[in-house]
CSV table of N, CA and C in Angstrom, one decimal:
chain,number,residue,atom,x,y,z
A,22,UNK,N,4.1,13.8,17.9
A,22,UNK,CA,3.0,14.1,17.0
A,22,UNK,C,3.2,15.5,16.5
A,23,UNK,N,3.2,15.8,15.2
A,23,UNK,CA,3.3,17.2,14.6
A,23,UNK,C,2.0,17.6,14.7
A,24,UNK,N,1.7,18.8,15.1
A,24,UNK,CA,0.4,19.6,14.5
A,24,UNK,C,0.6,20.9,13.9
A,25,UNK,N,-0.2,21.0,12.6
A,25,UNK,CA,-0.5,21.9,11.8
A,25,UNK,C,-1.7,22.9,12.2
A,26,UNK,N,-1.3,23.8,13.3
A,26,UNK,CA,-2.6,24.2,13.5
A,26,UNK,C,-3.4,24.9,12.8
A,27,UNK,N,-2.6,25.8,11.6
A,27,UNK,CA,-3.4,26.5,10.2
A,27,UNK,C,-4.1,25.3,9.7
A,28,UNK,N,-4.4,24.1,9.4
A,28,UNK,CA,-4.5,23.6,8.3
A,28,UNK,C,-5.6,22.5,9.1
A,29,UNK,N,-7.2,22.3,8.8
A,29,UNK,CA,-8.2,22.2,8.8
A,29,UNK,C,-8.2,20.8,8.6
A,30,UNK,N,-9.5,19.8,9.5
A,30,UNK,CA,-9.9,18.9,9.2
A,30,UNK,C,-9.9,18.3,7.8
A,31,UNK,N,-11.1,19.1,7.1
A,31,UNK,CA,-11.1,18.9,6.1
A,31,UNK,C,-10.3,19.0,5.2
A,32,UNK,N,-9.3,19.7,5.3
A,32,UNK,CA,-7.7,20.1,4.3
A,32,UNK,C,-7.0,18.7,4.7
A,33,UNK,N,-7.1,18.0,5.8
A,33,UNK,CA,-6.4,16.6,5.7
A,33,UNK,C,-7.1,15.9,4.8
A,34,UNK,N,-8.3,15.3,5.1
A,34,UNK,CA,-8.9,14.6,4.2
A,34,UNK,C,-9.1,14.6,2.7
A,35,UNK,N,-8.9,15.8,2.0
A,35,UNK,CA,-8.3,16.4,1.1
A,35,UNK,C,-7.0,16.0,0.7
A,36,UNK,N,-6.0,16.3,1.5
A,36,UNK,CA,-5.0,15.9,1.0
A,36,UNK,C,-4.6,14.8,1.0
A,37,UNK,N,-5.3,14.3,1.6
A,37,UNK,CA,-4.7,12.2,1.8
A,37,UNK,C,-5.6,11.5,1.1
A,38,UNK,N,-6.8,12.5,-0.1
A,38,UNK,CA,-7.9,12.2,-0.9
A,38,UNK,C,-7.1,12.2,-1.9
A,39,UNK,N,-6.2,13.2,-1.8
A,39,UNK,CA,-5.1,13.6,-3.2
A,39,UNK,C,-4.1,12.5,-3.6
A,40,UNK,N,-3.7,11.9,-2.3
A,40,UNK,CA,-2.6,11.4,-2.0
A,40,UNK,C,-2.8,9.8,-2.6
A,41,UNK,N,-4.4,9.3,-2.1
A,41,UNK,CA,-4.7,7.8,-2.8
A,41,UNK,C,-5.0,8.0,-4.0
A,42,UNK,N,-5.5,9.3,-4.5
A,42,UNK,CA,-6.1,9.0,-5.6
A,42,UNK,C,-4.6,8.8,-6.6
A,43,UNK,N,-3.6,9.6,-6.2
A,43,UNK,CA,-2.2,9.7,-7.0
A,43,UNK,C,-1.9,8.0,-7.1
A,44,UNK,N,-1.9,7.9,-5.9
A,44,UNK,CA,-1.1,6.5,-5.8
A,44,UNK,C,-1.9,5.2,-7.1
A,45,UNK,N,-3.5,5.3,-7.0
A,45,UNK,CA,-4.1,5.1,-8.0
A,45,UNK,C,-4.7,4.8,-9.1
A,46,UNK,N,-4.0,6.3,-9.7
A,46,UNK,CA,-4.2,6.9,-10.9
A,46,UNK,C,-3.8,6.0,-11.9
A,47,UNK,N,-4.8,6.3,-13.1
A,47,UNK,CA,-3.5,5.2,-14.4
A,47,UNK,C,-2.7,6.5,-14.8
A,48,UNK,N,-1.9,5.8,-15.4
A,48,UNK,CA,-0.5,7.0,-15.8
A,48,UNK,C,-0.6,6.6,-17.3
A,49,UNK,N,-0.6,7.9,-18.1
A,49,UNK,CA,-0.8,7.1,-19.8
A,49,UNK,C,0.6,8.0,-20.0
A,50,UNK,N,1.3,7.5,-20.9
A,50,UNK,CA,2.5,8.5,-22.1
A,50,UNK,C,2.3,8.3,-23.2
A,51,UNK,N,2.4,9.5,-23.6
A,51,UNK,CA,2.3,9.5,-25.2
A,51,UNK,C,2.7,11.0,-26.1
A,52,UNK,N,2.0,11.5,-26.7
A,52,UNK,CA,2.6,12.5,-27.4
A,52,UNK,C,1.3,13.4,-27.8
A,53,UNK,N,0.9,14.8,-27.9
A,53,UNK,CA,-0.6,14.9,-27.6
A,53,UNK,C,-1.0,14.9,-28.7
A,54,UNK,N,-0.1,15.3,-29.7
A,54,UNK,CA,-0.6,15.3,-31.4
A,54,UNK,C,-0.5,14.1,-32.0
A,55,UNK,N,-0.6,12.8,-31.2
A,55,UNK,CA,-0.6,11.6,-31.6
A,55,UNK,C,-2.1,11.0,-32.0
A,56,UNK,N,-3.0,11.0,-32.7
A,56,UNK,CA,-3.7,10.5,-33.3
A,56,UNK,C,-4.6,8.7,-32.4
A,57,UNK,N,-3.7,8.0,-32.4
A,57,UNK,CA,-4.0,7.2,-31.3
A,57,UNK,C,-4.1,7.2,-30.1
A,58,UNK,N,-3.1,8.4,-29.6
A,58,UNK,CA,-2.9,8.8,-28.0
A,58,UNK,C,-4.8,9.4,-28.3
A,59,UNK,N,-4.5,10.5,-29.2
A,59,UNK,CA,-6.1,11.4,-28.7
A,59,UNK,C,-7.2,10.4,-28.7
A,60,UNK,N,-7.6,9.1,-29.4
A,60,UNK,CA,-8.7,8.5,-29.3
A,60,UNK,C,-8.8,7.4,-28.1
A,61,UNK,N,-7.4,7.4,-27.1
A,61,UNK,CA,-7.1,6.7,-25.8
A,61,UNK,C,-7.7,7.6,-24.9
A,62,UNK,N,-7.3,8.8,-24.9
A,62,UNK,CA,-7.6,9.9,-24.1
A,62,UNK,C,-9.0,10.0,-24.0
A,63,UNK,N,-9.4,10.2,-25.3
A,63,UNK,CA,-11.0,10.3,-25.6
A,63,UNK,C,-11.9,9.6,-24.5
A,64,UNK,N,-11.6,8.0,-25.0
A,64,UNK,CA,-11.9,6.9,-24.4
A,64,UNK,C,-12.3,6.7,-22.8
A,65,UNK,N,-10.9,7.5,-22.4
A,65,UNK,CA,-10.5,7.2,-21.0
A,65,UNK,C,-11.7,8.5,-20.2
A,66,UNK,N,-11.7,9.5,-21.0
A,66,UNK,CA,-12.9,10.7,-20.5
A,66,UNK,C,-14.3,10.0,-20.4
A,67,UNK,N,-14.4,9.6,-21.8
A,67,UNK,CA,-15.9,8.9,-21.3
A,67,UNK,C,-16.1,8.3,-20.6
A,68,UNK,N,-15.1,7.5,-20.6
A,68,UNK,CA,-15.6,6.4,-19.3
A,68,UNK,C,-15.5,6.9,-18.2
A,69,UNK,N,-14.5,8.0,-18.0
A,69,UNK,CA,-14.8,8.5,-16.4
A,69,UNK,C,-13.4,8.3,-15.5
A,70,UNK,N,-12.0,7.8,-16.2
A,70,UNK,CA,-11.2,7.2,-15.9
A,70,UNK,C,-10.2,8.3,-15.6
A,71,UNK,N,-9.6,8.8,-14.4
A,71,UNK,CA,-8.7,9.1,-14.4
A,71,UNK,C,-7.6,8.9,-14.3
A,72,UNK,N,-6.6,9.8,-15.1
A,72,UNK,CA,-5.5,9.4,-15.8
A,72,UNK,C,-4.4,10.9,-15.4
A,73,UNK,N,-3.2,10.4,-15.3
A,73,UNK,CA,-2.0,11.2,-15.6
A,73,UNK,C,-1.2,11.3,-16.5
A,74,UNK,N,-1.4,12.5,-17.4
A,74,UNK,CA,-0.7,12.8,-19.1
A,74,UNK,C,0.8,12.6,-18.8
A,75,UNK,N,1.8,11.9,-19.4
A,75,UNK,CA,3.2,12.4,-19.4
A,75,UNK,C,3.5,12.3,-20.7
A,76,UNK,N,3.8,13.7,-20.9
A,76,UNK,CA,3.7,13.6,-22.5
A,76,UNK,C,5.4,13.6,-23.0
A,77,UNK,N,5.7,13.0,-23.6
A,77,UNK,CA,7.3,12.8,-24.1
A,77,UNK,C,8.0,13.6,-24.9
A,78,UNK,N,7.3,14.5,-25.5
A,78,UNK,CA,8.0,15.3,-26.5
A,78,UNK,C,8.3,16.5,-25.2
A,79,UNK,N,7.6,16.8,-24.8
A,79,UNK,CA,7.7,17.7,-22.9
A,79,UNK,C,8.9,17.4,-22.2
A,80,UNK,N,8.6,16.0,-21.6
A,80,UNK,CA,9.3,16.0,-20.6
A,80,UNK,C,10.1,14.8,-20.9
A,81,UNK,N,10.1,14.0,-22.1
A,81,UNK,CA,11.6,13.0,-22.4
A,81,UNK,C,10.8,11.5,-21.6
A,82,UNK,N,11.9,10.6,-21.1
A,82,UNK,CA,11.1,9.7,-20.4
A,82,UNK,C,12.6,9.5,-20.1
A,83,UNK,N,12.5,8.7,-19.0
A,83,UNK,CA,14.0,8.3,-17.8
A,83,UNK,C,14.8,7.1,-18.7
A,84,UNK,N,15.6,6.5,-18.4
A,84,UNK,CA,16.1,5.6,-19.1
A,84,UNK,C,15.7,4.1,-17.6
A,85,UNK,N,15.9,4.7,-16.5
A,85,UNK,CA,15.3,3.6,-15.3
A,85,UNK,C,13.7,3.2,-16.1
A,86,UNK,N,12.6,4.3,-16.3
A,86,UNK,CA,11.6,4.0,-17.6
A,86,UNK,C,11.3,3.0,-18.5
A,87,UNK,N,12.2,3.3,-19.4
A,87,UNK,CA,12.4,2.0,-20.4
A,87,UNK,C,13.5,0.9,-20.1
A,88,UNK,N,13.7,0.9,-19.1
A,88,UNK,CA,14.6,-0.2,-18.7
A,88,UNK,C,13.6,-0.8,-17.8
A,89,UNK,N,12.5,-0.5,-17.0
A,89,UNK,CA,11.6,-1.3,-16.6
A,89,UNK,C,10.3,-1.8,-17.4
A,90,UNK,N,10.3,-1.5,-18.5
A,90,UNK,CA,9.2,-1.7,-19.6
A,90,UNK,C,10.0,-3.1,-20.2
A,91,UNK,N,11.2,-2.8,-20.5
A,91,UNK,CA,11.7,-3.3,-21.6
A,91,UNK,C,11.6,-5.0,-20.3
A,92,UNK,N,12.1,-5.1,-19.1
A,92,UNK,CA,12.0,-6.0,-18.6
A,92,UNK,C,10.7,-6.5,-18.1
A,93,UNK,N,9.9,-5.6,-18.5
A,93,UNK,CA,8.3,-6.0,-18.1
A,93,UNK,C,7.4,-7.0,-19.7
A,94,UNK,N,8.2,-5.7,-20.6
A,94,UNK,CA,7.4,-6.9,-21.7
A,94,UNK,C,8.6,-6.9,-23.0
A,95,UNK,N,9.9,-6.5,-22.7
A,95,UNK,CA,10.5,-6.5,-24.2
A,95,UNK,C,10.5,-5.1,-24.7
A,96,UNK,N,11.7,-4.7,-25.3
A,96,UNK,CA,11.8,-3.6,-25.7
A,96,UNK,C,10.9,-3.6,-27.4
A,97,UNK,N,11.3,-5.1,-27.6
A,97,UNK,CA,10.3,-5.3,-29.1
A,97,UNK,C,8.9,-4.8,-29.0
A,98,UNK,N,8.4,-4.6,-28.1
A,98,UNK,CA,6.5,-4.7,-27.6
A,98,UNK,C,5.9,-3.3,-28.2
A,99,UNK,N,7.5,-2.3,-27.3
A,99,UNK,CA,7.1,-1.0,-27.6
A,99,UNK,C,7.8,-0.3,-28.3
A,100,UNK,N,8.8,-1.0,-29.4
A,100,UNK,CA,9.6,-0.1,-30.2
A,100,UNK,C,9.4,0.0,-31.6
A,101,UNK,N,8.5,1.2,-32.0
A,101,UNK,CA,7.6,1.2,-33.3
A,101,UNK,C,8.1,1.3,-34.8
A,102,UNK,N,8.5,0.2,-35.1
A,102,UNK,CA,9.2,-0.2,-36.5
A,102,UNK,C,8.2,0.5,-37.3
A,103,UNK,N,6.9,0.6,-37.5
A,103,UNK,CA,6.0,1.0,-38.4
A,103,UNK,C,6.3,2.5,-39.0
A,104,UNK,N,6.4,3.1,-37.8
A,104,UNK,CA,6.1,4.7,-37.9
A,104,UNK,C,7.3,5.5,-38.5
A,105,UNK,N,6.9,6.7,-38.5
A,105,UNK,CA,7.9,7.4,-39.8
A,105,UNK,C,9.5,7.4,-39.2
A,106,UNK,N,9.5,7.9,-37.7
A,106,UNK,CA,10.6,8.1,-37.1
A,106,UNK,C,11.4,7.0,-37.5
A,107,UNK,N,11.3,6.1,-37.3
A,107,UNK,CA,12.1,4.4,-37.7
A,107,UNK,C,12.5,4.4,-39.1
A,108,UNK,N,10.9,4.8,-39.8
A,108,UNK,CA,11.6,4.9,-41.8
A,108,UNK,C,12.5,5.6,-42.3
A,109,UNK,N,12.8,7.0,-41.5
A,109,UNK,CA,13.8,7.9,-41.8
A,109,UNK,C,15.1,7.6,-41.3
A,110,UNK,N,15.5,6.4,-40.4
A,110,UNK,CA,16.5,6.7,-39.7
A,110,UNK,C,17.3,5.8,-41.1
A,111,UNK,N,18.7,6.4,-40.4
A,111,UNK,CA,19.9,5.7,-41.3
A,111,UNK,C,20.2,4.0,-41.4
A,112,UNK,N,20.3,3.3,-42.4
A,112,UNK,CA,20.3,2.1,-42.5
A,112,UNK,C,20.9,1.6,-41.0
A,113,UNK,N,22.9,2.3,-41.0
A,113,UNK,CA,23.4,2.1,-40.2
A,113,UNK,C,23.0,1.9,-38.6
A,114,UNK,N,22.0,3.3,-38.7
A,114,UNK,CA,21.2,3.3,-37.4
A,114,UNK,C,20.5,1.9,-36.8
A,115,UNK,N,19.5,1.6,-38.1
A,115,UNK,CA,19.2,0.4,-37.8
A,115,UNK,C,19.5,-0.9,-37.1
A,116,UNK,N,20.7,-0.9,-38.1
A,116,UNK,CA,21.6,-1.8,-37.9
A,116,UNK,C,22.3,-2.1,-36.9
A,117,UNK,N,22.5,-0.9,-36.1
A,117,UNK,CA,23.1,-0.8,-34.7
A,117,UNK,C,22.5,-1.4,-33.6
A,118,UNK,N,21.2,-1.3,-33.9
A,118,UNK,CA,20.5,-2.1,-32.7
A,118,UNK,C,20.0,-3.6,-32.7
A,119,UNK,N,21.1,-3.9,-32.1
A,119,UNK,CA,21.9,-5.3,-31.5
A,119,UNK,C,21.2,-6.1,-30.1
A,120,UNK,N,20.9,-5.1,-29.4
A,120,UNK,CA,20.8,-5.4,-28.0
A,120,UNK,C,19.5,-4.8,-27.3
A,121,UNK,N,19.4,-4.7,-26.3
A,121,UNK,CA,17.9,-3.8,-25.2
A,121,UNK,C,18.9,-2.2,-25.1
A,122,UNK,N,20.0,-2.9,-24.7
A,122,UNK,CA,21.2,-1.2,-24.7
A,122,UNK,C,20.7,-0.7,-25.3
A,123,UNK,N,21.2,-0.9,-26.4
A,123,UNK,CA,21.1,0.2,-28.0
A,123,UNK,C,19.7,0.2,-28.4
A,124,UNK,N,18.3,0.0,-27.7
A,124,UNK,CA,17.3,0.2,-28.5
A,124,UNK,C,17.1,1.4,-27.1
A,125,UNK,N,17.1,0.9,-26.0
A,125,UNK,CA,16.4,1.6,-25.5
A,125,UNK,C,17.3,2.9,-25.4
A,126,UNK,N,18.8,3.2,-25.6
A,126,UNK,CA,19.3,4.4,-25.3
A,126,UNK,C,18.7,5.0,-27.0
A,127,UNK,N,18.6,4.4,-28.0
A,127,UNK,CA,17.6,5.2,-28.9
A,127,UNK,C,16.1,6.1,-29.0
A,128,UNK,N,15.7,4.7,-28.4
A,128,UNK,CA,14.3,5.3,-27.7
A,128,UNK,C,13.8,6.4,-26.9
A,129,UNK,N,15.5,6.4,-25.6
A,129,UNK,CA,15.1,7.6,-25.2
A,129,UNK,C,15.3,8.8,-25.9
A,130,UNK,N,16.5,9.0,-27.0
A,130,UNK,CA,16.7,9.7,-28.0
A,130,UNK,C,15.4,10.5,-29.0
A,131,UNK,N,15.0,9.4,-29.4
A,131,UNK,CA,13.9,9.1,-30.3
A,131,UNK,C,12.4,9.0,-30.2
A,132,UNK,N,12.0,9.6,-28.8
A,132,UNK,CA,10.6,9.2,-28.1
A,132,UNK,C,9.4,8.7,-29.2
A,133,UNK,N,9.8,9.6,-30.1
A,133,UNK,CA,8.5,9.5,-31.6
A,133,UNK,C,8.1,7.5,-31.9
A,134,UNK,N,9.7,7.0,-31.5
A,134,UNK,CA,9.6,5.8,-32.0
A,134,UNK,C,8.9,4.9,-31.0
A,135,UNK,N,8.1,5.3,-29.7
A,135,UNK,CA,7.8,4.5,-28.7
A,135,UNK,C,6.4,4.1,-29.2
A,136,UNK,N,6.0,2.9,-28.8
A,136,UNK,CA,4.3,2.7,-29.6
A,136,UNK,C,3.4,3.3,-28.7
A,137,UNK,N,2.5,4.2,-29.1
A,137,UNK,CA,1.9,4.9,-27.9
A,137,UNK,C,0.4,5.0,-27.9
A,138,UNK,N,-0.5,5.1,-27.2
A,138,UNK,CA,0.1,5.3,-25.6
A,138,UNK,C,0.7,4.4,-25.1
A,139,UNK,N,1.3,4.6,-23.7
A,139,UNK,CA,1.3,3.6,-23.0
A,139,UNK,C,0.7,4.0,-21.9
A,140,UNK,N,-0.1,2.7,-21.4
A,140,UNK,CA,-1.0,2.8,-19.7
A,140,UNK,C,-0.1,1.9,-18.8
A,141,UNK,N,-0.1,2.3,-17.6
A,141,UNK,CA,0.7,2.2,-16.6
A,141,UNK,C,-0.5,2.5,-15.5
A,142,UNK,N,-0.8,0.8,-14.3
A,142,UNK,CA,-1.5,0.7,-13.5
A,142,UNK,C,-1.9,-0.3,-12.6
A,143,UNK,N,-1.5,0.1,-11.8
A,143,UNK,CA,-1.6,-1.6,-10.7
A,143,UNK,C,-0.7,-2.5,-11.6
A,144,UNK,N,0.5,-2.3,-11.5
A,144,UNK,CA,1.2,-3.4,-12.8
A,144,UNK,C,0.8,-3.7,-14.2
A,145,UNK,N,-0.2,-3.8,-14.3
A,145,UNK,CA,-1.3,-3.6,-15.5
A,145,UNK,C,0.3,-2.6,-16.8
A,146,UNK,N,0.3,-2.9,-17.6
A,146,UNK,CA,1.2,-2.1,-18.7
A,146,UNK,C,0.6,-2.5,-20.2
A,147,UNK,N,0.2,-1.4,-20.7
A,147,UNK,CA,-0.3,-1.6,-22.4
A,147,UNK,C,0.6,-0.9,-23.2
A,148,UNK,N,0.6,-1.2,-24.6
A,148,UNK,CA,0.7,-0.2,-25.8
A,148,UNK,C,-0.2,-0.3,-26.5
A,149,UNK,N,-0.5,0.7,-26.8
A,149,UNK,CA,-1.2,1.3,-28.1
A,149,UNK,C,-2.7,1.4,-27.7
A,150,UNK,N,-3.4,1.2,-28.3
A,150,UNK,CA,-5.3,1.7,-28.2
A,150,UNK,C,-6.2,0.7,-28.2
A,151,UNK,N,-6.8,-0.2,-27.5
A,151,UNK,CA,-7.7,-1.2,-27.3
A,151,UNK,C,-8.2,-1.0,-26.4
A,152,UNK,N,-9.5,-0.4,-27.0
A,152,UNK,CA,-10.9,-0.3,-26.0
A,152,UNK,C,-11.1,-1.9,-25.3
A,153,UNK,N,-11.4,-3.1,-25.5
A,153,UNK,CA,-11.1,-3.9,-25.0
A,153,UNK,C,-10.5,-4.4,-23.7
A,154,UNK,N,-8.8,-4.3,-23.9
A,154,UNK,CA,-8.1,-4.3,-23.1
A,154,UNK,C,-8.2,-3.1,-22.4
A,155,UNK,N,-8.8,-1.9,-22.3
A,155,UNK,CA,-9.4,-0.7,-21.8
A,155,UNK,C,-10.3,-0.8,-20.4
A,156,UNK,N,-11.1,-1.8,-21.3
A,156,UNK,CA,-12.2,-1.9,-21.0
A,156,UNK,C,-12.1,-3.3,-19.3
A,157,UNK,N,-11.0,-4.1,-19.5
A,157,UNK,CA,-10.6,-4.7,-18.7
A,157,UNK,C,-10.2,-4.2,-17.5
A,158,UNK,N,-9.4,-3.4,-17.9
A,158,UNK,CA,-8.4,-2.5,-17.0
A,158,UNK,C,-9.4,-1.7,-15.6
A,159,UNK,N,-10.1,-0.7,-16.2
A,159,UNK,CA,-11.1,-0.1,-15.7
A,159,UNK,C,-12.3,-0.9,-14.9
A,160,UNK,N,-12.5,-2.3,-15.0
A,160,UNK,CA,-13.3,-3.0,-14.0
A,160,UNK,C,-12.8,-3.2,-13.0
């Protein structure tokens, strides 16, 4: 048995308060100057939901990441043809993506092109902004 004799009753229960709430937590990614991300965020305040930001233009995203998304729902689900990043790229670019390889080693390149947010929770995984499916999630 270790004992911590500086470190107080209550500083365990604290830290093992820390420790479930981590375990959890929804985990959202997105981008902060994203327009849809902010009205997710918004959402997620009012209702009281805590969340952990990982923002992608910051800190990138792993490629183990989108290799487990892409097997969870399809790299198609979350790879945002709409948006500007996609409109600008080179025909060729395009063209190159063939496979889950080549989208997702893009994606991680290219984070702008991910559809965002994404929530991540109890297995639970979304894209984009639906108070609805929000609304599911959180009961």
């Amino acid at each position: 048995m270790l004992l911590f004799p500086s470190a107080s009753l209550d500083s365990w229960f604290l830290l093992l308060d820390s420790f479930f709430l981590y375990l959890y937590v929804m985990k959202v990614y997105g981008i902060t100057n994203c327009n849809t991300v902010k009205k997710a965020l918004d959402w997620l305040k009012a209702n009281h939901v805590a969340y952990e930001f990982h923002d992608f233009k910051k800190l990138g995203i792993s490629p183990e990441k989108l290799d487990e998304w892409d097997k969870k729902a399809g790299y198609e689900k979350f790879m945002n043809k709409q948006g500007l990043t996609w409109k600008q790229l080179d025909p060729e670019v395009k063209e190159s993506i063939k496979t889950s390889a080549d989208a997702l080693k893009l994606l991680q390149q290219k984070t702008s092109m991910i559809k965002r947010p994404v929530i991540e929770k109890d297995g639970f995984l979304f894209f984009g902004f639906d108070e609805t499916a929000y609304g599911g999630l959180i009961k």
